[in-house]
Amino acid sequence: MKKIAVIPGDGIGTEVIREALKVIEATQAKNPMDIDLVEMDYGAEKYLKTKITMPEEQYDDFKKNFSAILMGAFGDPRVPGNEHAKDILLGTRFKLDLYVNFRPVKLLDERFCPLKNKTPKDVNFTVFRENTEGVYVGVGGIFKKNTPDEIAIQEEINTRKGVERIIRYAFEFTQKNNLKKIAMADKSNAMQYGHNLWYRCFFEVAKEYPNIQSKHFYIDAMAMMMIREPESFEVIVTNNLFGDIITDIGAQLQGGMGLAASGNINPDGVSMFEPVHGSAPDIAGKNLANPMAAILTAEMMLRHLGFTINADMIDRAARIAIQKNKLTKELGGNLGTKECGDFICEVIRNGN
Ligand code: ATP
């Protein structure tokens, strides 16, 4: 039995996760999976009432008893600094050591790509973003705040262990999926210590994979190439900050936030899956949110857990919805969140 924690969170998170759960259940009816979905109410509402973001013992519970976590989104205008969101998302990534941020960039239909003459064949690569180090560790400080002499220091942490394990994971993925090319992006020309570690580590690990073509990019050149020649990439590995930026470029190449799924993986433990988009307070509660990213995230989670048949059902149904334009408004369809989820469930049930 695989236990899955489901945390819808705030805003459109609750709406899109509802649809993702419906879709998982529709596949269950066709091919039962031995899973237990456990809903949890962490998010702004709970935080405002109790000041609890995510209690320490919850992380232990995840480690001991769960196989995966499916999250929606966090962020609420009633919590001005969104401190609960930061605590829950960064807390989960760091405390569960989810060091692999897995972001496939896959164009499902030519009409969603903002680049001209690029087809699904051209935009199909995977980004691995380091997820536990870099500038996100919050090391630094401000001295003489709000004075003309103010000094702000923000450190970037790169460890041999942290850099090597994400690079190795990306190489393993490349090999397992019979891919031929891997690209690593850093800024080692300007950041000659931390990023020199990335540069050395990448080519050291590359020696163990002689059949994979390993290429180094400075991050600025990679950003340019992602737009000019997305077809030149198969697998990309990079640090936390650059990964944050280029996966947003990637999300746009595949049709925007409404279609982008992500996994936060600990290969030896529990992993967390979430759509790339946020809680989108501007459209929350209006049945406008595109549930596709959450549905594709559920697919990614099921695939990760080994439920390939059910994941394939979702993949097929999502492609049919796209082909038939059974989509939400921002992608050119005329369905609401619920109706889009209903359509995918119907395809899964009836197979057409
Ligand atoms: P944050 O990223 O800080 O959590 P956010 O939720 O406002 O905040 P994004 O997820 O980047 O940020 O979304 C930006 C805008 O894109 C939203 O305000 C919304 O209008 C639109 N958007 C995001 N996700 C979706 C979706 N699933 N369906 C439709 N529109 C979306």
XYZ file of N, CA and C in Angstrom, residues 194-335:
426
model
N 32.330 29.009 -6.476
C 31.166 28.115 -6.408
C 30.870 27.450 -7.742
N 30.923 28.223 -8.798
C 30.521 27.651 -10.081
C 31.663 26.887 -10.740
N 32.879 27.173 -10.283
C 33.998 26.339 -10.722
C 33.813 24.925 -10.180
N 33.244 24.813 -8.990
C 32.940 23.490 -8.428
C 31.954 22.753 -9.339
N 30.926 23.456 -9.797
C 29.956 22.849 -10.726
C 30.660 22.378 -12.005
N 31.519 23.242 -12.536
C 32.201 22.962 -13.799
C 33.061 21.697 -13.662
N 33.853 21.644 -12.601
C 34.752 20.488 -12.410
C 33.945 19.216 -12.169
N 32.958 19.348 -11.313
C 32.134 18.186 -10.947
C 31.447 17.596 -12.179
N 30.915 18.479 -13.013
C 30.183 18.035 -14.205
C 31.089 17.175 -15.097
N 32.295 17.683 -15.363
C 33.151 16.921 -16.286
C 33.769 15.688 -15.622
N 33.911 15.720 -14.296
C 34.375 14.507 -13.602
C 33.329 13.401 -13.724
N 32.071 13.744 -13.441
C 30.998 12.738 -13.523
C 30.816 12.300 -14.980
N 30.958 13.252 -15.913
C 30.771 12.942 -17.340
C 31.700 11.813 -17.803
N 32.890 11.734 -17.210
C 33.848 10.679 -17.607
C 33.270 9.281 -17.403
N 32.323 9.166 -16.437
C 31.725 7.850 -16.173
C 30.640 7.501 -17.196
N 30.281 8.470 -18.033
C 29.218 8.245 -19.024
C 29.743 8.611 -20.422
N 30.683 7.828 -20.943
C 31.334 8.206 -22.197
C 30.388 8.248 -23.399
N 29.238 7.582 -23.284
C 28.332 7.586 -24.447
C 27.374 8.778 -24.455
N 27.467 9.600 -23.425
C 26.583 10.778 -23.368
C 27.419 12.012 -23.738
N 26.864 12.814 -24.633
C 27.547 14.043 -25.055
C 27.316 15.130 -23.998
N 28.378 15.578 -23.337
C 28.241 16.523 -22.218
C 28.700 17.908 -22.639
N 27.842 18.877 -22.476
C 28.189 20.217 -22.935
C 28.001 21.235 -21.826
N 28.952 22.136 -21.719
C 28.872 23.192 -20.723
C 28.416 24.501 -21.359
N 27.521 25.215 -20.669
C 27.068 26.538 -21.128
C 27.230 27.535 -19.987
N 27.521 28.790 -20.307
C 27.276 29.844 -19.332
C 25.774 30.086 -19.386
N 25.193 30.439 -18.245
C 23.730 30.496 -18.158
C 23.118 31.486 -19.158
N 23.808 32.594 -19.412
C 23.262 33.572 -20.367
C 23.169 32.966 -21.772
N 24.202 32.198 -22.146
C 24.189 31.565 -23.471
C 23.099 30.498 -23.535
N 22.902 29.795 -22.410
C 21.848 28.774 -22.419
C 20.463 29.409 -22.575
N 20.224 30.516 -21.878
C 18.915 31.187 -21.981
C 18.651 31.559 -23.443
N 19.695 32.030 -24.104
C 19.559 32.417 -25.517
C 19.243 31.194 -26.385
N 19.973 30.107 -26.137
C 19.785 28.905 -26.961
C 18.428 28.235 -26.724
N 17.895 28.393 -25.508
C 16.582 27.790 -25.238
C 15.510 28.416 -26.126
N 15.705 29.671 -26.473
C 14.751 30.356 -27.347
C 15.094 30.109 -28.816
N 16.397 30.180 -29.133
C 16.798 30.068 -30.540
C 16.705 28.635 -31.056
N 17.149 27.693 -30.244
C 17.227 26.303 -30.697
C 16.828 25.331 -29.590
N 15.583 25.379 -29.143
C 15.203 24.481 -28.028
C 15.434 23.015 -28.378
N 15.427 22.713 -29.683
C 15.607 21.324 -30.115
C 17.010 20.796 -29.824
N 17.945 21.699 -29.477
C 19.306 21.215 -29.211
C 19.444 20.622 -27.802
N 18.393 20.732 -26.982
C 18.496 20.218 -25.608
C 17.717 18.919 -25.396
N 18.316 18.023 -24.630
C 17.592 16.822 -24.173
C 17.466 16.833 -22.654
N 18.598 17.052 -21.976
C 18.590 17.127 -20.513
C 19.458 18.312 -20.096
N 18.949 19.098 -19.145
C 19.701 20.239 -18.613
C 19.829 20.048 -17.112
N 21.022 20.339 -16.566
C 21.170 20.331 -15.113
C 21.806 21.657 -14.701
N 21.273 22.238 -13.626
C 21.798 23.534 -13.196
C 21.490 23.782 -11.718
N 21.963 24.917 -11.220
C 21.804 25.205 -9.787
C 20.394 25.742 -9.480
N 20.168 26.011 -8.221
C 18.838 26.361 -7.729
C 18.290 27.655 -8.363
N 19.092 28.704 -8.353
C 18.622 29.999 -8.860
C 18.458 29.985 -10.385
N 19.458 29.494 -11.093
C 19.356 29.472 -12.555
C 18.232 28.533 -12.985
N 18.064 27.458 -12.218
C 16.993 26.509 -12.530
C 15.630 27.152 -12.377
N 15.497 27.987 -11.372
C 14.241 28.699 -11.153
C 13.903 29.545 -12.387
N 14.918 30.234 -12.890
C 14.688 31.147 -14.013
C 14.432 30.377 -15.321
N 15.300 29.425 -15.623
C 15.137 28.781 -16.942
C 13.934 27.837 -17.000
N 13.450 27.368 -15.832
C 12.242 26.543 -15.914
C 11.013 27.414 -16.177
N 11.080 28.688 -15.836
C 9.985 29.587 -16.236
C 10.035 29.831 -17.753
N 11.234 29.938 -18.301
C 11.352 30.035 -19.776
C 10.764 28.749 -20.370
N 11.150 27.621 -19.776
C 10.662 26.326 -20.259
C 9.140 26.243 -20.208
N 8.554 26.725 -19.103
C 7.092 26.662 -18.956
C 6.425 27.454 -20.081
N 7.007 28.581 -20.447
C 6.422 29.375 -21.532
C 6.563 28.650 -22.866
N 7.709 27.997 -23.086
C 7.912 27.271 -24.348
C 6.875 26.168 -24.536
N 6.386 25.606 -23.421
C 5.429 24.512 -23.538
C 3.979 24.978 -23.447
N 3.763 26.278 -23.284
C 2.390 26.772 -23.320
C 1.928 27.464 -22.055
N 2.848 27.731 -21.139
C 2.477 28.542 -19.967
C 2.279 27.731 -18.709
N 2.005 28.473 -17.641
C 1.910 27.900 -16.299
C 0.816 26.847 -16.169
N -0.214 26.977 -16.987
C -1.350 26.062 -16.882
C -1.020 24.634 -17.279
N 0.173 24.427 -17.874
C 0.526 23.079 -18.351
C 1.789 22.521 -17.710
N 2.414 23.292 -16.798
C 3.737 22.893 -16.302
C 3.659 22.115 -14.987
N 4.222 20.895 -15.008
C 4.221 20.016 -13.827
C 5.634 19.918 -13.265
N 5.732 19.574 -11.977
C 7.073 19.416 -11.416
C 7.099 18.379 -10.296
N 8.286 17.791 -10.144
C 8.511 16.852 -9.052
C 9.680 17.329 -8.214
N 9.577 17.149 -6.904
C 10.685 17.455 -5.986
C 11.051 16.114 -5.366
N 12.193 15.592 -5.806
C 12.444 14.173 -5.555
C 13.604 13.918 -4.607
N 13.362 13.005 -3.671
C 14.443 12.413 -2.903
C 14.493 10.953 -3.351
N 15.512 10.592 -4.117
C 15.520 9.249 -4.705
C 15.482 8.131 -3.665
N 15.848 8.443 -2.407
C 15.841 7.398 -1.377
C 14.726 7.577 -0.360
N 13.774 8.466 -0.644
C 12.747 8.707 0.364
C 11.440 9.149 -0.254
N 10.685 9.917 0.528
C 9.395 10.416 0.049
C 9.632 11.620 -0.868
N 8.852 11.720 -1.942
C 8.996 12.829 -2.891
C 7.716 13.647 -2.950
N 7.859 14.905 -3.403
C 6.700 15.802 -3.435
C 6.465 16.301 -4.868
N 5.208 16.360 -5.259
C 4.863 16.747 -6.620
C 3.916 17.944 -6.572
N 4.153 18.934 -7.444
C 3.314 20.144 -7.427
C 3.278 20.777 -8.810
N 2.142 21.394 -9.162
C 2.147 22.167 -10.405
C 3.082 23.370 -10.227
N 3.645 23.855 -11.330
C 4.611 24.948 -11.230
C 3.936 26.270 -10.825
N 2.691 26.437 -11.212
C 2.030 27.720 -10.937
C 1.763 27.936 -9.447
N 1.483 29.192 -9.103
C 1.179 29.547 -7.722
C -0.317 29.521 -7.449
N -0.716 30.207 -6.382
C -2.112 30.135 -5.940
C -3.026 31.087 -6.714
N -2.439 31.960 -7.531
C -3.159 32.873 -8.434
C -4.401 33.497 -7.791
N -4.230 34.327 -6.764
C -5.400 34.901 -6.077
C -6.328 35.666 -7.021
N -5.782 36.181 -8.115
C -6.627 36.966 -9.044
C -7.730 36.144 -9.690
N -7.519 34.839 -9.836
C -8.571 34.032 -10.488
C -9.155 32.971 -9.547
N -8.729 32.989 -8.282
C -9.171 31.948 -7.346
C -10.675 32.008 -7.107
N -11.283 30.841 -6.992
C -12.708 30.745 -6.654
C -13.637 31.071 -7.799
N -13.107 31.185 -9.022
C -13.951 31.591 -10.152
C -14.102 30.493 -11.194
N -13.616 29.302 -10.903
C -13.681 28.186 -11.855
C -12.960 28.524 -13.162
N -11.888 29.341 -13.056
C -11.153 29.757 -14.256
C -9.810 29.048 -14.395
N -9.283 28.535 -13.274
C -7.927 27.972 -13.292
C -7.846 26.747 -14.193
N -6.729 26.640 -14.875
C -6.482 25.467 -15.701
C -6.011 24.315 -14.793
N -6.746 23.215 -14.755
C -6.345 22.112 -13.863
C -5.305 21.193 -14.501
N -4.946 21.477 -15.775
C -4.094 20.543 -16.519
C -2.730 20.342 -15.849
N -2.119 21.430 -15.358
C -0.792 21.290 -14.732
C -0.875 20.354 -13.526
N -1.949 20.493 -12.744
C -2.112 19.629 -11.564
C -2.385 18.194 -11.996
N -3.150 18.038 -13.066
C -3.468 16.689 -13.565
C -2.192 16.022 -14.100
N -1.381 16.802 -14.841
C -0.116 16.252 -15.358
C 0.873 15.990 -14.216
N 0.743 16.771 -13.132
C 1.578 16.532 -11.946
C 1.175 15.205 -11.286
N -0.132 14.959 -11.225
C -0.609 13.675 -10.669
C -0.084 12.525 -11.518
N -0.080 12.737 -12.837
C 0.460 11.703 -13.741
C 1.941 11.431 -13.417
N 2.689 12.530 -13.251
C 4.118 12.385 -12.949
C 4.323 11.604 -11.651
N 3.481 11.911 -10.657
C 3.591 11.238 -9.364
C 3.297 9.734 -9.502
N 2.226 9.409 -10.233
C 1.872 7.994 -10.391
C 2.983 7.243 -11.122
N 3.575 7.902 -12.147
C 4.675 7.272 -12.884
C 5.856 7.024 -11.938
N 6.155 8.036 -11.107
C 7.263 7.909 -10.155
C 7.025 6.742 -9.192
N 5.756 6.541 -8.817
C 5.440 5.470 -7.869
C 5.321 4.101 -8.549
N 5.464 4.090 -9.867
C 5.445 2.814 -10.593
C 4.082 2.442 -11.156
N 3.099 3.352 -11.076
C 1.765 3.053 -11.616
C 1.682 3.536 -13.074
N 2.450 2.853 -13.919
C 2.619 3.304 -15.307
C 1.310 3.272 -16.096
N 0.505 2.216 -15.899
C -0.731 2.085 -16.694
C -1.648 3.276 -16.412
N -1.804 3.622 -15.136
C -2.685 4.741 -14.768
C -2.113 6.063 -15.259
N -0.783 6.205 -15.180
C -0.145 7.433 -15.673
C -0.367 7.560 -17.180
N -0.223 6.452 -17.896
C -0.435 6.494 -19.357
C -1.874 6.887 -19.699
N -2.831 6.440 -18.888
C -4.246 6.805 -19.136
C -4.408 8.323 -19.060
N -3.755 8.926 -18.069
C -3.875 10.384 -17.898
C -3.198 11.098 -19.069
N -2.031 10.613 -19.443
C -1.297 11.229 -20.553
C -2.156 11.237 -21.819
N -2.759 10.096 -22.108
C -3.566 9.954 -23.315
C -4.782 10.899 -23.261
N -5.455 10.919 -22.107
C -6.654 11.750 -21.980
C -6.306 13.234 -22.093
N -5.157 13.631 -21.528
C -4.756 15.044 -21.607
C -4.479 15.426 -23.055
N -3.838 14.523 -23.794
C -3.556 14.816 -25.205
C -4.850 14.948 -26.003
N -5.830 14.102 -25.690
C -7.112 14.178 -26.403
C -7.812 15.504 -26.069
N -7.784 15.892 -24.800
C -8.409 17.168 -24.407
C -7.774 18.321 -25.187
N -6.452 18.267 -25.346
C -5.756 19.331 -26.064
C -6.143 19.319 -27.546
N -6.116 18.113 -28.127
C -6.484 17.973 -29.554
C -7.877 18.528 -29.818
N -8.814 18.213 -28.911
C -10.216 18.602 -29.118
C -10.520 19.981 -28.554
N -9.485 20.660 -28.082
C -9.635 21.998 -27.497
C -10.601 22.030 -26.308
N -10.624 20.945 -25.543
C -11.462 20.901 -24.339
C -10.638 21.487 -23.195
N -10.439 22.796 -23.262
C -9.468 23.457 -22.395
C -10.075 24.681 -21.733
N -9.324 25.226 -20.765
C -9.776 26.452 -20.115
C -9.473 27.658 -21.012
N -10.029 28.794 -20.603
C -10.013 29.989 -21.467
C -8.618 30.480 -21.845
N -7.669 30.449 -20.856
C -6.364 31.055 -21.164
C -5.600 30.258 -22.217
N -6.066 29.026 -22.510
C -5.426 28.249 -23.577
C -6.300 28.218 -24.835
N -7.323 29.030 -24.841
C -8.148 29.148 -26.047
C -9.399 28.273 -26.049
N -9.666 27.577 -24.938
C -10.890 26.776 -24.871
C -12.008 27.570 -24.227
N -13.126 26.878 -23.917
C -14.193 27.616 -23.225
C -14.713 26.870 -21.999
N -13.877 25.974 -21.453
C -14.313 25.211 -20.279
C -13.841 25.863 -18.986
